[in-house]
Amino acid sequence: MKNKKMWIFIGIIVLILVLNHIFGWSAYLGNAENLKFLENMVQDNLLLAVLIYTVLTIVSCVVLALPGVTFAIIAGLVFGPVLGTICCSVATTLGAIIAFVVGRFFLQDSIKPMAMKNKYLKKWLFDETGSNEIFILMITRLVPLFPYNLQNFAYGVTDIKFSTYSICSLIFMLPGTAMYTVGTAGFADKENRILYIGIALVLAVVVIGLGAFLKKHYVQEEQSEE
């Protein structure tokens, strides 16, 4: 049964990639005319615009595996710095949660035994005390160890609690989301351009600095010990 679930998952992924290649869903989502349509909808029906954006972001992050930064940029252009950051944070977190649940259902039984054979992965991702869970989430959300979309599925393989994963993902992804959303809003807003870009630069320094610190003092040290 465990291998059957894994093959079903692989089959779904392959099918989605093939259909995306045939119908060009990714290109459609990045079309400038569709973006303009969403911008106009904000003026007519803000709630509907937020709902459409949220659904598209979740589907694109989970099904099409598009990078979350794409939707931070869209949120900044469409909704502005504050509402854009909120919308993007909520939507990408929901997408991460759904991918986590999918990974836990389809992959945990088959991938977990193989992953635990790696001493490094076992220590950080399958620690029975749970003491490393929040720390490893913080590192992987701030330091680009491996692609964001793969992280979401990979965490489903671990024993991390659903609540811990959801809350920590929201918190640790927020600085990077705000950085891109506020920065994009700055390029689109002539009146507040300097302010928004300045805030984005400060956030960039914080995110990059913290990420580099964690990578240098913890990740590399752990790897050298291995």
Tab-separated table of N, CA, C and O in Angstrom, residues 120-204:
chain	number	residue	atom	x	y	z
A	120	TYR	N	22.138	12.427	9.274
A	120	TYR	CA	21.881	13.871	9.373
A	120	TYR	C	20.385	14.173	9.338
A	120	TYR	O	19.857	14.931	10.154
A	121	LEU	N	19.684	13.546	8.382
A	121	LEU	CA	18.245	13.757	8.274
A	121	LEU	C	17.515	13.217	9.501
A	121	LEU	O	16.567	13.830	9.993
A	122	LYS	N	17.976	12.082	9.994
A	122	LYS	CA	17.326	11.484	11.155
A	122	LYS	C	17.444	12.396	12.364
A	122	LYS	O	16.482	12.563	13.138
A	123	LYS	N	18.604	13.017	12.536
A	123	LYS	CA	18.819	13.881	13.694
A	123	LYS	C	17.926	15.109	13.656
A	123	LYS	O	17.340	15.499	14.659
A	124	TRP	N	17.830	15.735	12.468
A	124	TRP	CA	17.117	17.001	12.371
A	124	TRP	C	15.632	16.861	12.090
A	124	TRP	O	14.822	17.640	12.580
A	125	LEU	N	15.253	15.890	11.285
A	125	LEU	CA	13.858	15.784	10.858
A	125	LEU	C	13.050	14.722	11.597
A	125	LEU	O	11.827	14.748	11.557
A	126	PHE	N	13.744	13.807	12.248
A	126	PHE	CA	13.025	12.736	12.935
A	126	PHE	C	13.463	12.622	14.395
A	126	PHE	O	13.532	11.537	14.960
A	127	ASP	N	13.768	13.759	14.980
A	127	ASP	CA	14.162	13.802	16.381
A	127	ASP	C	12.955	13.478	17.262
A	127	ASP	O	11.950	14.184	17.230
A	128	GLU	N	13.059	12.425	18.042
A	128	GLU	CA	11.920	11.989	18.852
A	128	GLU	C	11.513	12.997	19.914
A	128	GLU	O	10.358	13.039	20.335
A	129	THR	N	12.450	13.830	20.377
A	129	THR	CA	12.124	14.827	21.395
A	129	THR	C	11.366	16.007	20.810
A	129	THR	O	10.698	16.742	21.528
A	130	GLY	N	11.492	16.226	19.493
A	130	GLY	CA	10.817	17.356	18.844
A	130	GLY	C	11.511	18.679	19.082
A	130	GLY	O	10.996	19.737	18.686
A	131	SER	N	12.689	18.667	19.700
A	131	SER	CA	13.379	19.909	20.049
A	131	SER	C	13.946	20.642	18.840
A	131	SER	O	14.212	21.844	18.897
A	132	ASN	N	14.149	19.932	17.737
A	132	ASN	CA	14.753	20.559	16.554
A	132	ASN	C	13.723	21.083	15.554
A	132	ASN	O	14.100	21.737	14.582
A	133	GLU	N	12.457	20.797	15.772
A	133	GLU	CA	11.440	21.088	14.764
A	133	GLU	C	11.363	22.573	14.407
A	133	GLU	O	11.419	22.940	13.226
A	134	ILE	N	11.201	23.419	15.415
A	134	ILE	CA	11.054	24.849	15.152
A	134	ILE	C	12.331	25.417	14.560
A	134	ILE	O	12.301	26.232	13.630
A	135	PHE	N	13.468	24.971	15.064
A	135	PHE	CA	14.745	25.485	14.579
A	135	PHE	C	14.961	25.138	13.107
A	135	PHE	O	15.371	25.981	12.311
A	136	ILE	N	14.670	23.882	12.744
A	136	ILE	CA	14.900	23.472	11.357
A	136	ILE	C	13.919	24.156	10.420
A	136	ILE	O	14.243	24.487	9.271
A	137	LEU	N	12.705	24.414	10.898
A	137	LEU	CA	11.743	25.166	10.089
A	137	LEU	C	12.245	26.583	9.853
A	137	LEU	O	12.131	27.122	8.748
A	138	MET	N	12.797	27.201	10.885
A	138	MET	CA	13.313	28.556	10.744
A	138	MET	C	14.458	28.607	9.738
A	138	MET	O	14.506	29.477	8.866
A	139	ILE	N	15.373	27.648	9.838
A	139	ILE	CA	16.517	27.629	8.926
A	139	ILE	C	16.071	27.436	7.481
A	139	ILE	O	16.470	28.183	6.578
A	140	THR	N	15.233	26.438	7.240
A	140	THR	CA	14.864	26.115	5.858
A	140	THR	C	13.948	27.156	5.237
A	140	THR	O	13.891	27.275	4.009
A	141	ARG	N	13.224	27.915	6.044
A	141	ARG	CA	12.384	28.984	5.493
A	141	ARG	C	13.206	30.238	5.193
A	141	ARG	O	12.850	31.018	4.315
A	142	LEU	N	14.300	30.414	5.926
A	142	LEU	CA	15.132	31.603	5.724
A	142	LEU	C	16.341	31.334	4.835
A	142	LEU	O	16.809	32.226	4.136
A	143	VAL	N	16.851	30.104	4.870
A	143	VAL	CA	18.029	29.741	4.079
A	143	VAL	C	17.603	28.829	2.940
A	143	VAL	O	16.940	27.819	3.175
A	144	PRO	N	17.957	29.167	1.692
A	144	PRO	CA	17.526	28.355	0.542
A	144	PRO	C	18.296	27.051	0.410
A	144	PRO	O	19.085	26.845	-0.504
A	145	LEU	N	18.068	26.126	1.358
A	145	LEU	CA	18.747	24.835	1.294
A	145	LEU	C	18.230	23.993	0.140
A	145	LEU	O	18.978	23.296	-0.522
A	146	PHE	N	16.919	24.025	-0.068
A	146	PHE	CA	16.325	23.342	-1.223
A	146	PHE	C	15.009	24.037	-1.531
A	146	PHE	O	14.493	24.800	-0.707
A	147	PRO	N	14.467	23.841	-2.721
A	147	PRO	CA	13.316	24.624	-3.194
A	147	PRO	C	12.133	24.639	-2.231
A	147	PRO	O	11.806	23.630	-1.610
A	148	TYR	N	11.496	25.802	-2.163
A	148	TYR	CA	10.362	26.015	-1.260
A	148	TYR	C	9.261	24.982	-1.476
A	148	TYR	O	8.729	24.426	-0.507
A	149	ASN	N	8.909	24.717	-2.720
A	149	ASN	CA	7.811	23.796	-3.002
A	149	ASN	C	8.122	22.377	-2.544
A	149	ASN	O	7.255	21.671	-2.033
A	150	LEU	N	9.375	21.965	-2.722
A	150	LEU	CA	9.761	20.634	-2.276
A	150	LEU	C	9.766	20.541	-0.758
A	150	LEU	O	9.472	19.480	-0.189
A	151	GLN	N	10.104	21.648	-0.102
A	151	GLN	CA	10.076	21.658	1.363
A	151	GLN	C	8.707	21.262	1.891
A	151	GLN	O	8.591	20.487	2.842
A	152	ASN	N	7.677	21.843	1.283
A	152	ASN	CA	6.320	21.626	1.778
A	152	ASN	C	5.934	20.148	1.740
A	152	ASN	O	5.347	19.622	2.691
A	153	PHE	N	6.261	19.476	0.639
A	153	PHE	CA	5.971	18.046	0.535
A	153	PHE	C	6.894	17.250	1.460
A	153	PHE	O	6.473	16.272	2.090
A	154	ALA	N	8.161	17.675	1.540
A	154	ALA	CA	9.144	16.939	2.338
A	154	ALA	C	8.787	16.940	3.818
A	154	ALA	O	8.972	15.921	4.510
A	155	TYR	N	8.275	18.050	4.316
A	155	TYR	CA	7.920	18.106	5.735
A	155	TYR	C	6.779	17.146	6.068
A	155	TYR	O	6.651	16.709	7.209
A	156	GLY	N	5.960	16.838	5.083
A	156	GLY	CA	4.897	15.878	5.315
A	156	GLY	C	5.421	14.489	5.611
A	156	GLY	O	4.750	13.678	6.255
A	157	VAL	N	6.636	14.202	5.170
A	157	VAL	CA	7.257	12.906	5.411
A	157	VAL	C	7.723	12.785	6.860
A	157	VAL	O	7.823	11.698	7.402
A	158	THR	N	8.032	13.918	7.496
A	158	THR	CA	8.562	13.917	8.854
A	158	THR	C	7.446	13.713	9.880
A	158	THR	O	6.269	13.580	9.529
A	159	ASP	N	7.844	13.752	11.159
A	159	ASP	CA	6.878	13.603	12.250
A	159	ASP	C	6.485	14.949	12.863
A	159	ASP	O	5.894	14.995	13.939
A	160	ILE	N	6.833	16.034	12.192
A	160	ILE	CA	6.493	17.367	12.702
A	160	ILE	C	4.980	17.504	12.824
A	160	ILE	O	4.231	17.126	11.913
A	161	LYS	N	4.537	18.053	13.940
A	161	LYS	CA	3.111	18.231	14.156
A	161	LYS	C	2.531	19.225	13.164
A	161	LYS	O	3.179	20.190	12.784
A	162	PHE	N	1.312	18.980	12.783
A	162	PHE	CA	0.624	19.852	11.825
A	162	PHE	C	0.568	21.291	12.335
A	162	PHE	O	0.824	22.238	11.588
A	163	SER	N	0.233	21.471	13.607
A	163	SER	CA	0.107	22.825	14.177
A	163	SER	C	1.451	23.542	14.202
A	163	SER	O	1.538	24.727	13.870
A	164	THR	N	2.506	22.824	14.577
A	164	THR	CA	3.850	23.423	14.617
A	164	THR	C	4.283	23.846	13.223
A	164	THR	O	4.799	24.960	13.020
A	165	TYR	N	4.068	22.967	12.266
A	165	TYR	CA	4.444	23.268	10.880
A	165	TYR	C	3.689	24.483	10.352
A	165	TYR	O	4.284	25.387	9.750
A	166	SER	N	2.389	24.536	10.580
A	166	SER	CA	1.547	25.598	10.037
A	166	SER	C	1.907	26.956	10.626
A	166	SER	O	2.121	27.934	9.895
A	167	ILE	N	1.992	27.025	11.945
A	167	ILE	CA	2.259	28.301	12.618
A	167	ILE	C	3.667	28.801	12.319
A	167	ILE	O	3.871	29.984	12.004
A	168	CYS	N	4.646	27.915	12.409
A	168	CYS	CA	6.034	28.317	12.175
A	168	CYS	C	6.274	28.697	10.720
A	168	CYS	O	7.055	29.617	10.433
A	169	SER	N	5.625	28.005	9.804
A	169	SER	CA	5.769	28.363	8.386
A	169	SER	C	5.254	29.767	8.141
A	169	SER	O	5.888	30.566	7.435
A	170	LEU	N	4.104	30.087	8.712
A	170	LEU	CA	3.535	31.428	8.556
A	170	LEU	C	4.483	32.483	9.109
A	170	LEU	O	4.757	33.494	8.448
A	171	ILE	N	5.015	32.249	10.293
A	171	ILE	CA	5.881	33.239	10.947
A	171	ILE	C	7.201	33.418	10.207
A	171	ILE	O	7.624	34.541	9.917
A	172	PHE	N	7.850	32.315	9.854
A	172	PHE	CA	9.186	32.398	9.271
A	172	PHE	C	9.179	32.772	7.793
A	172	PHE	O	10.198	33.237	7.265
A	173	MET	N	8.061	32.579	7.107
A	173	MET	CA	7.964	33.016	5.707
A	173	MET	C	7.555	34.481	5.596
A	173	MET	O	7.734	35.099	4.553
A	174	LEU	N	7.003	35.036	6.674
A	174	LEU	CA	6.472	36.395	6.636
A	174	LEU	C	7.507	37.464	6.267
A	174	LEU	O	7.220	38.334	5.430
A	175	PRO	N	8.721	37.456	6.845
A	175	PRO	CA	9.701	38.499	6.486
A	175	PRO	C	10.040	38.519	4.998
A	175	PRO	O	10.098	39.591	4.374
A	176	GLY	N	10.271	37.337	4.421
A	176	GLY	CA	10.586	37.277	2.996
A	176	GLY	C	9.415	37.693	2.130
A	176	GLY	O	9.583	38.396	1.120
A	177	THR	N	8.212	37.293	2.527
A	177	THR	CA	7.009	37.691	1.799
A	177	THR	C	6.845	39.200	1.816
A	177	THR	O	6.581	39.830	0.783
A	178	ALA	N	6.998	39.794	2.988
A	178	ALA	CA	6.872	41.255	3.125
A	178	ALA	C	7.934	41.974	2.299
A	178	ALA	O	7.660	43.010	1.682
A	179	MET	N	9.133	41.428	2.284
A	179	MET	CA	10.225	42.055	1.532
A	179	MET	C	9.870	42.194	0.055
A	179	MET	O	9.986	43.283	-0.530
A	180	TYR	N	9.406	41.112	-0.556
A	180	TYR	CA	9.072	41.152	-1.982
A	180	TYR	C	7.799	41.951	-2.251
A	180	TYR	O	7.729	42.707	-3.230
A	181	THR	N	6.810	41.808	-1.379
A	181	THR	CA	5.535	42.491	-1.601
A	181	THR	C	5.680	44.000	-1.452
A	181	THR	O	5.220	44.767	-2.300
A	182	VAL	N	6.313	44.433	-0.379
A	182	VAL	CA	6.506	45.866	-0.141
A	182	VAL	C	7.420	46.474	-1.202
A	182	VAL	O	7.175	47.576	-1.699
A	183	GLY	N	8.467	45.745	-1.573
A	183	GLY	CA	9.375	46.241	-2.606
A	183	GLY	C	8.686	46.422	-3.943
A	183	GLY	O	8.869	47.434	-4.632
A	184	THR	N	7.862	45.445	-4.319
A	184	THR	CA	7.111	45.548	-5.578
A	184	THR	C	6.122	46.701	-5.535
A	184	THR	O	5.979	47.445	-6.518
A	185	ALA	N	5.445	46.864	-4.392
A	185	ALA	CA	4.509	47.981	-4.244
A	185	ALA	C	5.232	49.311	-4.394
A	185	ALA	O	4.678	50.283	-4.917
A	186	GLY	N	6.477	49.354	-3.954
A	186	GLY	CA	7.263	50.583	-4.075
A	186	GLY	C	7.535	50.958	-5.519
A	186	GLY	O	7.453	52.138	-5.897
A	187	PHE	N	7.834	49.967	-6.345
A	187	PHE	CA	8.069	50.247	-7.765
A	187	PHE	C	6.787	50.699	-8.464
A	187	PHE	O	6.839	51.443	-9.442
A	188	ALA	N	5.646	50.255	-7.960
A	188	ALA	CA	4.370	50.593	-8.588
A	188	ALA	C	3.777	51.901	-8.066
A	188	ALA	O	2.919	52.495	-8.715
A	189	ASP	N	4.221	52.346	-6.904
A	189	ASP	CA	3.671	53.537	-6.265
A	189	ASP	C	4.703	54.667	-6.283
A	189	ASP	O	5.660	54.661	-5.503
A	190	LYS	N	4.502	55.655	-7.137
A	190	LYS	CA	5.471	56.742	-7.274
A	190	LYS	C	5.535	57.610	-6.021
A	190	LYS	O	6.598	58.099	-5.641
A	191	GLU	N	4.394	57.827	-5.380
A	191	GLU	CA	4.343	58.721	-4.226
A	191	GLU	C	5.103	58.163	-3.021
A	191	GLU	O	5.750	58.917	-2.290
A	192	ASN	N	5.011	56.871	-2.815
A	192	ASN	CA	5.639	56.260	-1.636
A	192	ASN	C	6.799	55.343	-2.009
A	192	ASN	O	7.158	54.458	-1.229
A	193	ARG	N	7.360	55.542	-3.175
A	193	ARG	CA	8.375	54.633	-3.689
A	193	ARG	C	9.578	54.522	-2.757
A	193	ARG	O	10.030	53.427	-2.418
A	194	ILE	N	10.096	55.658	-2.332
A	194	ILE	CA	11.293	55.645	-1.490
A	194	ILE	C	11.022	54.935	-0.164
A	194	ILE	O	11.839	54.145	0.325
A	195	LEU	N	9.867	55.227	0.436
A	195	LEU	CA	9.504	54.616	1.719
A	195	LEU	C	9.401	53.100	1.596
A	195	LEU	O	10.007	52.358	2.389
A	196	TYR	N	8.636	52.632	0.605
A	196	TYR	CA	8.407	51.201	0.462
A	196	TYR	C	9.680	50.450	0.104
A	196	TYR	O	9.961	49.375	0.651
A	197	ILE	N	10.457	51.002	-0.813
A	197	ILE	CA	11.701	50.337	-1.206
A	197	ILE	C	12.682	50.337	-0.034
A	197	ILE	O	13.423	49.366	0.175
A	198	GLY	N	12.673	51.420	0.743
A	198	GLY	CA	13.532	51.472	1.927
A	198	GLY	C	13.175	50.389	2.931
A	198	GLY	O	14.054	49.714	3.490
A	199	ILE	N	11.866	50.202	3.158
A	199	ILE	CA	11.411	49.140	4.069
A	199	ILE	C	11.812	47.773	3.533
A	199	ILE	O	12.264	46.897	4.293
A	200	ALA	N	11.649	47.591	2.222
A	200	ALA	CA	12.008	46.305	1.609
A	200	ALA	C	13.502	46.026	1.746
A	200	ALA	O	13.909	44.885	2.005
A	201	LEU	N	14.323	47.045	1.610
A	201	LEU	CA	15.772	46.869	1.752
A	201	LEU	C	16.154	46.486	3.179
A	201	LEU	O	17.031	45.644	3.398
A	202	VAL	N	15.487	47.116	4.146
A	202	VAL	CA	15.738	46.771	5.549
A	202	VAL	C	15.368	45.310	5.809
A	202	VAL	O	16.110	44.565	6.452
A	203	LEU	N	14.204	44.911	5.298
A	203	LEU	CA	13.771	43.522	5.447
A	203	LEU	C	14.738	42.565	4.753
A	203	LEU	O	15.021	41.475	5.267
A	204	ALA	N	15.249	42.982	3.596
A	204	ALA	CA	16.199	42.138	2.860
A	204	ALA	C	17.472	41.928	3.668
A	204	ALA	O	18.002	40.811	3.741
